[in-house]
PDB file of C-alpha atoms in Angstrom:
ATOM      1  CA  UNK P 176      -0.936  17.257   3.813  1.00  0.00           C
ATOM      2  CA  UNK P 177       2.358  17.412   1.489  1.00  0.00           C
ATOM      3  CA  UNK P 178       5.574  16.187   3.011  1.00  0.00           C
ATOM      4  CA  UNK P 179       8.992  15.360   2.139  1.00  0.00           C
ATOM      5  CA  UNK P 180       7.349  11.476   1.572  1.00  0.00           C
ATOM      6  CA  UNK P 181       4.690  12.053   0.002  1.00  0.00           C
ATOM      7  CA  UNK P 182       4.829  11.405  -3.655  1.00  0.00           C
ATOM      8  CA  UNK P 183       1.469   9.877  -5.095  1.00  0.00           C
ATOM      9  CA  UNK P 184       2.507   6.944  -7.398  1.00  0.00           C
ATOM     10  CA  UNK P 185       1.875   7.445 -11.136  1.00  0.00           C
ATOM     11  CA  UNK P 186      -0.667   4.946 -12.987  1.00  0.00           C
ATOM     12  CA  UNK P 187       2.501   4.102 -15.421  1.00  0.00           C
ATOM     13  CA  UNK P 188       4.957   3.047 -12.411  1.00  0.00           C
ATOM     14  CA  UNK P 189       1.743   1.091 -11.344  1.00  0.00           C
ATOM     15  CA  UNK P 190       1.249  -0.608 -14.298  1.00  0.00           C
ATOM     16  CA  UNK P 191       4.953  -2.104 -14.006  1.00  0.00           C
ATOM     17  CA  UNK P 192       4.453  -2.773 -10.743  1.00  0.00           C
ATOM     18  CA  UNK P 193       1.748  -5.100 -11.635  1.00  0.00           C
ATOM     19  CA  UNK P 194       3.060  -6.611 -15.019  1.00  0.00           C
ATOM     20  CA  UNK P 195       1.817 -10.236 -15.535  1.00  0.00           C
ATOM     21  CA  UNK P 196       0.413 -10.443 -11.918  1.00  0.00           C
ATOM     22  CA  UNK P 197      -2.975 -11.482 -11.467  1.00  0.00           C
ATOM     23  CA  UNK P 198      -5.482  -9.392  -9.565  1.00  0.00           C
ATOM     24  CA  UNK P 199      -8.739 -10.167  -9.949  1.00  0.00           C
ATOM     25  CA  UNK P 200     -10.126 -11.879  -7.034  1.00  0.00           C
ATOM     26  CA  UNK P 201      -7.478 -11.633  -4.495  1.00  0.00           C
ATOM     27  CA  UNK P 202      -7.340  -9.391  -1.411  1.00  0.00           C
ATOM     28  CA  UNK P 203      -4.610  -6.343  -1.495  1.00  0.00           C
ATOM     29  CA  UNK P 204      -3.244  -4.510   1.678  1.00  0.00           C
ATOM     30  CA  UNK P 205      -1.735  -0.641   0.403  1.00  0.00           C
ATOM     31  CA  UNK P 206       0.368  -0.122   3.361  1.00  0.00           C
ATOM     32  CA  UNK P 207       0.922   3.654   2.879  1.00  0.00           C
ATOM     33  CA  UNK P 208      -1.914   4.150   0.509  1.00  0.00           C
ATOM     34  CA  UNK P 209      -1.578   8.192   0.386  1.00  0.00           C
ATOM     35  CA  UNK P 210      -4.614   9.595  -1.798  1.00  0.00           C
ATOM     36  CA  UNK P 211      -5.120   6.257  -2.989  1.00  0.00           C
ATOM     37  CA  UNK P 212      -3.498   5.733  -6.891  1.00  0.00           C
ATOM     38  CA  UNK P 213      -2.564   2.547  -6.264  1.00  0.00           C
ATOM     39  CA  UNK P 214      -5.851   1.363  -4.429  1.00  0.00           C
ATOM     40  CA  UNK P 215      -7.623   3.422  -7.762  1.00  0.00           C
ATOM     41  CA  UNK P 216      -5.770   1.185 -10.180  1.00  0.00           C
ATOM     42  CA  UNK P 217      -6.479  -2.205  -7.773  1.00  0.00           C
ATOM     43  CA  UNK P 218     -10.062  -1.628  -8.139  1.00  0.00           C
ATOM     44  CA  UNK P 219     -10.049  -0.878 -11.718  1.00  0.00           C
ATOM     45  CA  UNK P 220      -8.081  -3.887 -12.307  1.00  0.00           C
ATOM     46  CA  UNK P 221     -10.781  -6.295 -10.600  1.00  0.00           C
ATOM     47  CA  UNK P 222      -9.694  -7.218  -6.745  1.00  0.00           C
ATOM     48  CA  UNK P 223     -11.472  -8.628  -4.660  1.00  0.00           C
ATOM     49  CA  UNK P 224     -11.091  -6.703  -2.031  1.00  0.00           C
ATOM     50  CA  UNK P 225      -8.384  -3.351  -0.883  1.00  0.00           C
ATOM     51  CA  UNK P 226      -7.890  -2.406   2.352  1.00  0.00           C
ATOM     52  CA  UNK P 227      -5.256   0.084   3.705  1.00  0.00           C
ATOM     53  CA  UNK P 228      -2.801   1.935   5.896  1.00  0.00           C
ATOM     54  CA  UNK P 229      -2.451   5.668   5.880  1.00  0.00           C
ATOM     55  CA  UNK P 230      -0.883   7.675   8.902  1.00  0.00           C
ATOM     56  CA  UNK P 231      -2.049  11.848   7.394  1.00  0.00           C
ATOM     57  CA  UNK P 232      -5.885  12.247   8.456  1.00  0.00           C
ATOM     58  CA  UNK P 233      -6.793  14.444   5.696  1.00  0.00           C
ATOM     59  CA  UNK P 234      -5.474  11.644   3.239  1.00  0.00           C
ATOM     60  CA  UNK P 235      -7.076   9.236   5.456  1.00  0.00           C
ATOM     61  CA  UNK P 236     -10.182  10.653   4.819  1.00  0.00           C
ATOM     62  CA  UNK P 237     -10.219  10.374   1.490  1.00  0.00           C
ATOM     63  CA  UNK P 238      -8.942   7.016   0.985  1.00  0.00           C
ATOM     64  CA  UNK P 239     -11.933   6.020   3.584  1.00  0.00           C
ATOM     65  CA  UNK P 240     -14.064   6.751   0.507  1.00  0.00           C
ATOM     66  CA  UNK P 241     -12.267   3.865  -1.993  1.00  0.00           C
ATOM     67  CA  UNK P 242     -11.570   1.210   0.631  1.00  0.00           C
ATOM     68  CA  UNK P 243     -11.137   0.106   4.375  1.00  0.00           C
ATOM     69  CA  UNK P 244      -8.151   2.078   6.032  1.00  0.00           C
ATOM     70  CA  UNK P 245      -7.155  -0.702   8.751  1.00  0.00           C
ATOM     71  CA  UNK P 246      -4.490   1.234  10.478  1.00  0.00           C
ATOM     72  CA  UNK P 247      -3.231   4.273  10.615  1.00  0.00           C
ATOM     73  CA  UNK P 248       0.997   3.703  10.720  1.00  0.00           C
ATOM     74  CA  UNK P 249       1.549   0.575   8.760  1.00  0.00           C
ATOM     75  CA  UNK P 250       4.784  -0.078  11.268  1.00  0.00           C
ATOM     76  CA  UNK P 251       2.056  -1.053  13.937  1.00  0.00           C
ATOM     77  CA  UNK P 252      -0.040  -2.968  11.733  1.00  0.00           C
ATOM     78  CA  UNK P 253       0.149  -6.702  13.050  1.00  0.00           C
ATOM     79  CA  UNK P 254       0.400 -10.032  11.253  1.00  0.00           C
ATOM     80  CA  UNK P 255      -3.632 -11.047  12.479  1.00  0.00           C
ATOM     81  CA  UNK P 256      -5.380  -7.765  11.155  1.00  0.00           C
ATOM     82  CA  UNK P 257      -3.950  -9.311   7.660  1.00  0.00           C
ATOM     83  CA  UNK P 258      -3.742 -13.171   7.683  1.00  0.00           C
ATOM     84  CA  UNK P 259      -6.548 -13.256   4.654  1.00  0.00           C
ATOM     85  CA  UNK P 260      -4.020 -11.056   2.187  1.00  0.00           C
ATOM     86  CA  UNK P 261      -2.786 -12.271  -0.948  1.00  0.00           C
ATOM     87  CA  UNK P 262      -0.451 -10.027  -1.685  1.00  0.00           C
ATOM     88  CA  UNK P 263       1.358  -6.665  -0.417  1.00  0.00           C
ATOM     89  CA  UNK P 264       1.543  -3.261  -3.259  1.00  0.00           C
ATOM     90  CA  UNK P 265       2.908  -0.569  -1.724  1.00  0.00           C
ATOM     91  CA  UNK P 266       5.231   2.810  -2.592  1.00  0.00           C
ATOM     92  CA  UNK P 267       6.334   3.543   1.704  1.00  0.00           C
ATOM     93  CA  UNK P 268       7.590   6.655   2.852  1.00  0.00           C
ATOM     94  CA  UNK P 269      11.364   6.835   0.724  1.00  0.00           C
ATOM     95  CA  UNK P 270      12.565   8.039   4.103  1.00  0.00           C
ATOM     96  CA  UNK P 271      11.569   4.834   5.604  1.00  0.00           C
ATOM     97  CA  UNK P 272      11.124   2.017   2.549  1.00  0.00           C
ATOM     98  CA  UNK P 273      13.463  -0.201   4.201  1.00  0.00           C
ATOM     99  CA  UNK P 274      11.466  -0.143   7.478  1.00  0.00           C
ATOM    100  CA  UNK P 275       8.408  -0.770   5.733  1.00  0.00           C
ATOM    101  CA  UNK P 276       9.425  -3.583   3.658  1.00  0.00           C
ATOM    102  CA  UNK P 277      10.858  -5.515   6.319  1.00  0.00           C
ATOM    103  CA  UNK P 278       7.795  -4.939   8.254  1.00  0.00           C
ATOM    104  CA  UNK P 279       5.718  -6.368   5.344  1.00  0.00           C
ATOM    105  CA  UNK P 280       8.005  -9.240   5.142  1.00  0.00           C
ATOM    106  CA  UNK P 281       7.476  -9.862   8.873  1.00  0.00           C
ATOM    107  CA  UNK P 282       3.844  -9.549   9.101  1.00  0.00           C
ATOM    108  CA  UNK P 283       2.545 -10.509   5.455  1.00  0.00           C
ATOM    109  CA  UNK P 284       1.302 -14.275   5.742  1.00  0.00           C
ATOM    110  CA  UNK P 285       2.497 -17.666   4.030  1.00  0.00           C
ATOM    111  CA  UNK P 286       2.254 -17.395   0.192  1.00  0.00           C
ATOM    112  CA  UNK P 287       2.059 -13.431   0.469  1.00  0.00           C
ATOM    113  CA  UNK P 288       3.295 -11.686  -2.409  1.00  0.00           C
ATOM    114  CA  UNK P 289       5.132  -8.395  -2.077  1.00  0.00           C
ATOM    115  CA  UNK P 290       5.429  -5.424  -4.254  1.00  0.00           C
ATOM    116  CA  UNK P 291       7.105  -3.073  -3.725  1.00  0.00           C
ATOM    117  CA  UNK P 292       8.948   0.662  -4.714  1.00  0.00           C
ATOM    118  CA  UNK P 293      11.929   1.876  -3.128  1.00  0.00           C
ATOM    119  CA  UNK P 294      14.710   4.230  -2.859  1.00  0.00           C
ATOM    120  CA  UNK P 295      17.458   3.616  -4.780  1.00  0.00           C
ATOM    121  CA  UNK P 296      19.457   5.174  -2.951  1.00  0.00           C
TER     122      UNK P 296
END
């Protein structure tokens, strides 16, 4: 289940993710929603609705217990199986952040807010 990528995002680096943004009510697509922190702390903090990408079954499986896993790599995920979003949280794979985020940038509809971690390096 544990890789080289897989580092579960901590509910403080969450919280400054989300600084000032407004949540309740809106829709929220994880992209590479591991074990599920960040959809933990989305539902906590009022959303509407979270649905999610996660590519490792056993994680998958345990996410499908906290919201709707759409897809399972977030690279294939297409711009229709999200045109309701409002906005884009994610921590991708620090192997492949850039990948991801331009994929979210391609895909995420008009008005879409992204968040996003990355690799500073």
């Amino acid at each position: 289940m544990f890789n080289k990528d897989f580092f579960p995002t901590p509910l403080e680096v969450i919280e400054m993710m989300t600084a000032g943004e407004m949540l309740q009510g809106k829709v929220i697509l994880e992209p590479s929603a591991g074990k599920g922190n960040i959809v933990d702390y989305l539902t906590n903090a009022g959303v509407k609705d979270v649905i999610a990408c996660e590519s490792n079954e056993d994680l998958k499986k345990i996410l499908q217990t906290k919201c709707k896993v759409i897809e399972s790599d977030f690279l294939n995920l297409t711009s229709d199986k999200i045109s309701h979003i409002d906005c884009i949280i994610m921590n991708p794979p620090f192997s492949a952040d850039d990948k991801h985020i331009l994929h979210a940038y391609e895909i995420a509809p008009a008005g879409c807010k992204i968040i996003s971690l990355c690799n500073l390096s």
